Each structure stands twice: as structure tokens, then as C-alpha cells.
């Protein structure tokens, strides 16, 4: 009987440890990584579609657009959970405090990001640079709209 | 004539600045971000498929698997360019020196990652947890195979 109770207690301790919520510093690190990884891919498209179209490589632009869409489709909002308003991931967060008091608006911004990113991925897969360019601008505006409101100057 | 020469010189300077190769510290930051973003998604699948299947959420697991595949489909090898053997991105790189002397083998590892990640995404979209679990293990082995050879202890 005693052994059974001890086993149950060990199991409870183990499971609460294993499935403990992610640490705030990890969540901040994940969101900073998601943003930085998107930035790399945005940079690829910007270079090959806007700045230097003679370097356009359909496969690379398509892969980059798909990557941005896949990031946008994950639950990014979960990375801005309560407890992550301040603190350090890779670096001290530059998310503004108001981000955490405007959940509905933030979700709306993330939804716009998702829509524009998925449109861009679809268009990029078609390979028509003249269609990619304006949709890339729409994606860029979606990023900018949220950053202007909720991100302090980097 | 003088004005023309000056203009041409300005244009050359501008274009070589705008299209300068990415700085090594940026490339290291991008690759560390790609890995950390994959880790978040691997963690989501591990929790919901392996550790706590009662928490399984098809959409979340599918989104996570698609994100890993999309990252794997980008040109990750470009983030290990010459000049990035040492130095600091978000933190000092832990890529081993031998990574940079074994390009063909590294590309082979990245190709295995791509294959296993895309298989996982396809299976995850089907929603059958009994098929997801063994394929997730295959993906995990693909990560592990490369890390064991080319990543120093974190």
C-alpha cells in the first residue's frame, strides 16, 4: 500500500515536471527565433524579387515564401503568453507592454499575417515575379502594421 | 561627363552595399534561429504525440510538422557558409570545425532531414497518431545524426 502511494507520488511529480509549462525565457527565445527566421526569408525574397530581379530563382523564392507561411500558420500567439512581458530570450524582449493587453487586436494582426503569407506562398509557387512583387509588399505591410504598434525600436 | 562618372560611381557603391553578402554574425543568427524554431515545433509534436497523447491536437501537430518541413526545405546549407566557422550570432556557434570540411556529407544529412520532415508533414496532415509517432522518431534520428557529428555539446 505504502509502495503504491509512493509510486503514485513519483508519477505525479514526474508528469508535472515533464509537462511543466515552457519557461518564459524559452518562449521569448522561440518567438525571437521565429521572427529572425522569417527575416532571413523575407530578405531572400526582397533581394531576388525587388532589389535584384536578375538574380530571381523560382525555387529559392518559393521555398522562402512557403517557410514564411508555415511560420505564420503556427500558433505564434502562444509565444506571447502571460509572464513573457519582460525578460530575456536570446536578448531582452522588445515587445511593448501594450501587446499583452490587446489580445484580440494582436490575434487579428497575426491572422492578417497568416492570410498575406499564405497568399504569397501560393503566388510564389506559380513563379510569376510580376504577381509576387505586389503580394510581397502586402506581406511586408502586415509585418510593419504589427511592429509599429507592438514592437519597440530594435 | 564628370557628373556621369560620379553617378556611375555612386551606383556601383550603392549596389555593392545593398547586395553585399550577409555578415557572418547574421548567418549564424539565422541558423541558430532556424534550429531553435524547429526545436519549438519538435517539442509540440513530442508532447502531443509521444509524451501526452491525450493532449493531441491534430491542427497544432500538423502546423508544427509543416513548419519543420518548410524550414528543412529552405537552403539551410547557405547558413553554414565559409566565414561562419566561428563567431557569435545570438550566442557563440557550437558548429564543429569538421562541418565546414565535409560539405557533401552535410548536404546529405540536410537531404535526409528534408525527406523525413516532408514525410512527417504528409502523415501529420492525415491525422493518424499511430503513423505520426514512428515517423516523428525517424525525423528525430535525422536531427540526431547530424548533431552527433557536427554539433559540439550545447
PDB file of N, CA and C in Angstrom, chain A residues 64-127:
ATOM      1  N   UNK A  64      11.277  30.149 -49.725  1.00  0.00           N
ATOM      2  CA  UNK A  64      11.263  31.207 -48.711  1.00  0.00           C
ATOM      3  C   UNK A  64       9.823  31.611 -48.373  1.00  0.00           C
ATOM      4  N   UNK A  65       8.991  31.741 -49.401  1.00  0.00           N
ATOM      5  CA  UNK A  65       7.591  32.129 -49.169  1.00  0.00           C
ATOM      6  C   UNK A  65       6.846  31.022 -48.413  1.00  0.00           C
ATOM      7  N   UNK A  66       7.111  29.775 -48.767  1.00  0.00           N
ATOM      8  CA  UNK A  66       6.481  28.660 -48.045  1.00  0.00           C
ATOM      9  C   UNK A  66       6.910  28.632 -46.584  1.00  0.00           C
ATOM     10  N   UNK A  67       8.186  28.953 -46.345  1.00  0.00           N
ATOM     11  CA  UNK A  67       8.689  28.961 -44.970  1.00  0.00           C
ATOM     12  C   UNK A  67       7.994  30.055 -44.156  1.00  0.00           C
ATOM     13  N   UNK A  68       7.857  31.241 -44.740  1.00  0.00           N
ATOM     14  CA  UNK A  68       7.183  32.334 -44.026  1.00  0.00           C
ATOM     15  C   UNK A  68       5.732  31.938 -43.718  1.00  0.00           C
ATOM     16  N   UNK A  69       5.061  31.341 -44.701  1.00  0.00           N
ATOM     17  CA  UNK A  69       3.667  30.933 -44.487  1.00  0.00           C
ATOM     18  C   UNK A  69       3.570  29.870 -43.394  1.00  0.00           C
ATOM     19  N   UNK A  70       4.499  28.919 -43.409  1.00  0.00           N
ATOM     20  CA  UNK A  70       4.454  27.852 -42.397  1.00  0.00           C
ATOM     21  C   UNK A  70       4.687  28.409 -40.995  1.00  0.00           C
ATOM     22  N   UNK A  71       5.585  29.392 -40.881  1.00  0.00           N
ATOM     23  CA  UNK A  71       5.790  30.033 -39.571  1.00  0.00           C
ATOM     24  C   UNK A  71       4.508  30.758 -39.156  1.00  0.00           C
ATOM     25  N   UNK A  72       3.934  31.501 -40.102  1.00  0.00           N
ATOM     26  CA  UNK A  72       2.717  32.268 -39.797  1.00  0.00           C
ATOM     27  C   UNK A  72       1.555  31.352 -39.406  1.00  0.00           C
ATOM     28  N   UNK A  73       1.564  30.125 -39.925  1.00  0.00           N
ATOM     29  CA  UNK A  73       0.476  29.187 -39.621  1.00  0.00           C
ATOM     30  C   UNK A  73       0.605  28.527 -38.250  1.00  0.00           C
ATOM     31  N   UNK A  74       1.779  28.634 -37.624  1.00  0.00           N
ATOM     32  CA  UNK A  74       1.906  28.062 -36.274  1.00  0.00           C
ATOM     33  C   UNK A  74       1.240  29.005 -35.268  1.00  0.00           C
ATOM     34  N   UNK A  75       1.095  28.522 -34.059  1.00  0.00           N
ATOM     35  CA  UNK A  75       0.402  29.305 -33.033  1.00  0.00           C
ATOM     36  C   UNK A  75       1.350  30.324 -32.391  1.00  0.00           C
ATOM     37  N   UNK A  76       1.731  31.335 -33.177  1.00  0.00           N
ATOM     38  CA  UNK A  76       2.693  32.329 -32.685  1.00  0.00           C
ATOM     39  C   UNK A  76       2.179  33.050 -31.444  1.00  0.00           C
ATOM     40  N   UNK A  77       0.843  33.189 -31.357  1.00  0.00           N
ATOM     41  CA  UNK A  77       0.291  33.918 -30.212  1.00  0.00           C
ATOM     42  C   UNK A  77       0.671  33.252 -28.891  1.00  0.00           C
ATOM     43  N   UNK A  78       0.830  31.920 -28.912  1.00  0.00           N
ATOM     44  CA  UNK A  78       1.207  31.189 -27.690  1.00  0.00           C
ATOM     45  C   UNK A  78       2.590  31.614 -27.184  1.00  0.00           C
ATOM     46  N   UNK A  79       3.390  32.190 -28.074  1.00  0.00           N
ATOM     47  CA  UNK A  79       4.747  32.604 -27.675  1.00  0.00           C
ATOM     48  C   UNK A  79       4.747  33.968 -26.970  1.00  0.00           C
ATOM     49  N   UNK A  80       3.561  34.593 -26.929  1.00  0.00           N
ATOM     50  CA  UNK A  80       3.422  35.871 -26.213  1.00  0.00           C
ATOM     51  C   UNK A  80       2.540  35.655 -24.983  1.00  0.00           C
ATOM     52  N   UNK A  81       2.733  34.511 -24.323  1.00  0.00           N
ATOM     53  CA  UNK A  81       1.908  34.138 -23.167  1.00  0.00           C
ATOM     54  C   UNK A  81       2.172  35.073 -21.985  1.00  0.00           C
ATOM     55  N   UNK A  82       1.197  35.169 -21.066  1.00  0.00           N
ATOM     56  CA  UNK A  82       1.433  35.950 -19.845  1.00  0.00           C
ATOM     57  C   UNK A  82       2.707  35.454 -19.147  1.00  0.00           C
ATOM     58  N   UNK A  83       3.482  36.367 -18.633  1.00  0.00           N
ATOM     59  CA  UNK A  83       4.755  36.004 -17.996  1.00  0.00           C
ATOM     60  C   UNK A  83       5.937  36.312 -18.903  1.00  0.00           C
ATOM     61  N   UNK A  84       5.627  36.630 -20.179  1.00  0.00           N
ATOM     62  CA  UNK A  84       6.721  36.927 -21.123  1.00  0.00           C
ATOM     63  C   UNK A  84       6.744  38.414 -21.502  1.00  0.00           C
ATOM     64  N   UNK A  85       6.099  39.249 -20.672  1.00  0.00           N
ATOM     65  CA  UNK A  85       6.029  40.687 -20.961  1.00  0.00           C
ATOM     66  C   UNK A  85       7.402  41.330 -20.917  1.00  0.00           C
ATOM     67  N   UNK A  86       8.249  40.801 -20.051  1.00  0.00           N
ATOM     68  CA  UNK A  86       9.617  41.317 -19.982  1.00  0.00           C
ATOM     69  C   UNK A  86      10.549  40.125 -19.833  1.00  0.00           C
ATOM     70  N   UNK A  87      11.812  40.379 -19.879  1.00  0.00           N
ATOM     71  CA  UNK A  87      12.774  39.291 -19.703  1.00  0.00           C
ATOM     72  C   UNK A  87      13.585  39.067 -20.957  1.00  0.00           C
ATOM     73  N   UNK A  88      14.467  38.094 -20.867  1.00  0.00           N
ATOM     74  CA  UNK A  88      15.459  37.880 -21.905  1.00  0.00           C
ATOM     75  C   UNK A  88      15.305  36.498 -22.511  1.00  0.00           C
ATOM     76  N   UNK A  89      15.251  36.448 -23.853  1.00  0.00           N
ATOM     77  CA  UNK A  89      15.344  35.172 -24.555  1.00  0.00           C
ATOM     78  C   UNK A  89      16.772  35.108 -25.069  1.00  0.00           C
ATOM     79  N   UNK A  90      16.943  35.259 -26.420  1.00  0.00           N
ATOM     80  CA  UNK A  90      18.291  35.457 -26.952  1.00  0.00           C
ATOM     81  C   UNK A  90      18.804  36.820 -26.509  1.00  0.00           C
ATOM     82  N   UNK A  91      17.867  37.776 -26.430  1.00  0.00           N
ATOM     83  CA  UNK A  91      18.179  39.136 -25.965  1.00  0.00           C
ATOM     84  C   UNK A  91      16.936  39.642 -25.236  1.00  0.00           C
ATOM     85  N   UNK A  92      17.046  40.780 -24.567  1.00  0.00           N
ATOM     86  CA  UNK A  92      15.894  41.331 -23.862  1.00  0.00           C
ATOM     87  C   UNK A  92      14.771  41.602 -24.857  1.00  0.00           C
ATOM     88  N   UNK A  93      13.555  41.202 -24.482  1.00  0.00           N
ATOM     89  CA  UNK A  93      12.431  41.365 -25.415  1.00  0.00           C
ATOM     90  C   UNK A  93      12.165  42.843 -25.721  1.00  0.00           C
ATOM     91  N   UNK A  94      11.760  43.107 -26.973  1.00  0.00           N
ATOM     92  CA  UNK A  94      11.380  44.474 -27.333  1.00  0.00           C
ATOM     93  C   UNK A  94       9.880  44.542 -27.646  1.00  0.00           C
ATOM     94  N   UNK A  95       9.150  43.505 -27.201  1.00  0.00           N
ATOM     95  CA  UNK A  95       7.687  43.572 -27.311  1.00  0.00           C
ATOM     96  C   UNK A  95       7.210  44.662 -26.353  1.00  0.00           C
ATOM     97  N   UNK A  96       6.303  45.535 -26.851  1.00  0.00           N
ATOM     98  CA  UNK A  96       5.803  46.608 -25.982  1.00  0.00           C
ATOM     99  C   UNK A  96       4.790  46.055 -24.976  1.00  0.00           C
ATOM    100  N   UNK A  97       4.682  46.680 -23.799  1.00  0.00           N
ATOM    101  CA  UNK A  97       3.737  46.174 -22.789  1.00  0.00           C
ATOM    102  C   UNK A  97       2.304  46.102 -23.326  1.00  0.00           C
ATOM    103  N   UNK A  98       1.905  47.046 -24.208  1.00  0.00           N
ATOM    104  CA  UNK A  98       0.516  47.062 -24.689  1.00  0.00           C
ATOM    105  C   UNK A  98       0.160  45.833 -25.520  1.00  0.00           C
ATOM    106  N   UNK A  99       1.162  45.131 -26.034  1.00  0.00           N
ATOM    107  CA  UNK A  99       0.873  43.906 -26.792  1.00  0.00           C
ATOM    108  C   UNK A  99       0.073  42.932 -25.925  1.00  0.00           C
ATOM    109  N   UNK A 100       0.447  42.899 -24.640  1.00  0.00           N
ATOM    110  CA  UNK A 100      -0.129  41.887 -23.750  1.00  0.00           C
ATOM    111  C   UNK A 100      -1.501  42.290 -23.196  1.00  0.00           C
ATOM    112  N   UNK A 101      -1.929  43.532 -23.483  1.00  0.00           N
ATOM    113  CA  UNK A 101      -3.262  43.978 -23.047  1.00  0.00           C
ATOM    114  C   UNK A 101      -4.230  44.078 -24.205  1.00  0.00           C
ATOM    115  N   UNK A 102      -3.808  43.639 -25.392  1.00  0.00           N
ATOM    116  CA  UNK A 102      -4.664  43.766 -26.577  1.00  0.00           C
ATOM    117  C   UNK A 102      -4.694  42.464 -27.366  1.00  0.00           C
ATOM    118  N   UNK A 103      -5.035  41.397 -26.638  1.00  0.00           N
ATOM    119  CA  UNK A 103      -5.014  40.064 -27.247  1.00  0.00           C
ATOM    120  C   UNK A 103      -5.799  39.952 -28.550  1.00  0.00           C
ATOM    121  N   UNK A 104      -7.007  40.527 -28.549  1.00  0.00           N
ATOM    122  CA  UNK A 104      -7.848  40.384 -29.745  1.00  0.00           C
ATOM    123  C   UNK A 104      -7.218  41.075 -30.947  1.00  0.00           C
ATOM    124  N   UNK A 105      -6.664  42.273 -30.701  1.00  0.00           N
ATOM    125  CA  UNK A 105      -6.039  43.006 -31.795  1.00  0.00           C
ATOM    126  C   UNK A 105      -4.776  42.284 -32.290  1.00  0.00           C
ATOM    127  N   UNK A 106      -4.014  41.730 -31.357  1.00  0.00           N
ATOM    128  CA  UNK A 106      -2.792  41.000 -31.738  1.00  0.00           C
ATOM    129  C   UNK A 106      -3.169  39.775 -32.574  1.00  0.00           C
ATOM    130  N   UNK A 107      -4.213  39.069 -32.130  1.00  0.00           N
ATOM    131  CA  UNK A 107      -4.670  37.895 -32.898  1.00  0.00           C
ATOM    132  C   UNK A 107      -5.119  38.307 -34.297  1.00  0.00           C
ATOM    133  N   UNK A 108      -5.746  39.471 -34.384  1.00  0.00           N
ATOM    134  CA  UNK A 108      -6.187  39.978 -35.678  1.00  0.00           C
ATOM    135  C   UNK A 108      -4.967  40.245 -36.587  1.00  0.00           C
ATOM    136  N   UNK A 109      -3.937  40.872 -36.008  1.00  0.00           N
ATOM    137  CA  UNK A 109      -2.709  41.110 -36.781  1.00  0.00           C
ATOM    138  C   UNK A 109      -2.085  39.793 -37.244  1.00  0.00           C
ATOM    139  N   UNK A 110      -2.064  38.798 -36.351  1.00  0.00           N
ATOM    140  CA  UNK A 110      -1.469  37.506 -36.717  1.00  0.00           C
ATOM    141  C   UNK A 110      -2.299  36.812 -37.792  1.00  0.00           C
ATOM    142  N   UNK A 111      -3.598  37.063 -37.749  1.00  0.00           N
ATOM    143  CA  UNK A 111      -4.471  36.480 -38.765  1.00  0.00           C
ATOM    144  C   UNK A 111      -4.211  37.124 -40.137  1.00  0.00           C
ATOM    145  N   UNK A 112      -4.001  38.444 -40.140  1.00  0.00           N
ATOM    146  CA  UNK A 112      -3.668  39.133 -41.396  1.00  0.00           C
ATOM    147  C   UNK A 112      -2.328  38.622 -41.929  1.00  0.00           C
ATOM    148  N   UNK A 113      -1.363  38.455 -41.029  1.00  0.00           N
ATOM    149  CA  UNK A 113      -0.063  37.906 -41.434  1.00  0.00           C
ATOM    150  C   UNK A 113      -0.254  36.547 -42.098  1.00  0.00           C
ATOM    151  N   UNK A 114      -1.074  35.712 -41.459  1.00  0.00           N
ATOM    152  CA  UNK A 114      -1.317  34.358 -41.983  1.00  0.00           C
ATOM    153  C   UNK A 114      -1.913  34.422 -43.389  1.00  0.00           C
ATOM    154  N   UNK A 115      -2.917  35.264 -43.547  1.00  0.00           N
ATOM    155  CA  UNK A 115      -3.598  35.378 -44.849  1.00  0.00           C
ATOM    156  C   UNK A 115      -2.622  35.858 -45.935  1.00  0.00           C
ATOM    157  N   UNK A 116      -1.900  36.939 -45.638  1.00  0.00           N
ATOM    158  CA  UNK A 116      -0.996  37.504 -46.649  1.00  0.00           C
ATOM    159  C   UNK A 116       0.159  36.545 -46.958  1.00  0.00           C
ATOM    160  N   UNK A 117       0.665  35.861 -45.929  1.00  0.00           N
ATOM    161  CA  UNK A 117       1.789  34.937 -46.136  1.00  0.00           C
ATOM    162  C   UNK A 117       1.360  33.736 -46.973  1.00  0.00           C
ATOM    163  N   UNK A 118       0.157  33.235 -46.715  1.00  0.00           N
ATOM    164  CA  UNK A 118      -0.317  32.081 -47.494  1.00  0.00           C
ATOM    165  C   UNK A 118      -0.632  32.469 -48.936  1.00  0.00           C
ATOM    166  N   UNK A 119      -1.137  33.695 -49.120  1.00  0.00           N
ATOM    167  CA  UNK A 119      -1.355  34.193 -50.493  1.00  0.00           C
ATOM    168  C   UNK A 119      -0.022  34.282 -51.214  1.00  0.00           C
ATOM    169  N   UNK A 120       0.995  34.836 -50.517  1.00  0.00           N
ATOM    170  CA  UNK A 120       2.311  34.981 -51.140  1.00  0.00           C
ATOM    171  C   UNK A 120       2.885  33.620 -51.521  1.00  0.00           C
ATOM    172  N   UNK A 121       2.738  32.632 -50.627  1.00  0.00           N
ATOM    173  CA  UNK A 121       3.285  31.293 -50.908  1.00  0.00           C
ATOM    174  C   UNK A 121       2.645  30.721 -52.164  1.00  0.00           C
ATOM    175  N   UNK A 122       1.331  30.897 -52.270  1.00  0.00           N
ATOM    176  CA  UNK A 122       0.601  30.370 -53.432  1.00  0.00           C
ATOM    177  C   UNK A 122       1.098  31.034 -54.726  1.00  0.00           C
ATOM    178  N   UNK A 123       1.206  32.351 -54.656  1.00  0.00           N
ATOM    179  CA  UNK A 123       1.655  33.107 -55.837  1.00  0.00           C
ATOM    180  C   UNK A 123       3.116  32.782 -56.168  1.00  0.00           C
ATOM    181  N   UNK A 124       3.954  32.670 -55.132  1.00  0.00           N
ATOM    182  CA  UNK A 124       5.381  32.386 -55.363  1.00  0.00           C
ATOM    183  C   UNK A 124       5.550  31.025 -56.031  1.00  0.00           C
ATOM    184  N   UNK A 125       4.691  30.078 -55.660  1.00  0.00           N
ATOM    185  CA  UNK A 125       4.780  28.753 -56.281  1.00  0.00           C
ATOM    186  C   UNK A 125       4.440  28.803 -57.774  1.00  0.00           C
ATOM    187  N   UNK A 126       3.661  29.824 -58.157  1.00  0.00           N
ATOM    188  CA  UNK A 126       3.300  29.971 -59.572  1.00  0.00           C
ATOM    189  C   UNK A 126       4.481  30.499 -60.382  1.00  0.00           C
ATOM    190  N   UNK A 127       5.389  31.223 -59.713  1.00  0.00           N
ATOM    191  CA  UNK A 127       6.619  31.665 -60.362  1.00  0.00           C
ATOM    192  C   UNK A 127       6.521  32.948 -61.176  1.00  0.00           C
TER     193      UNK A 127
END
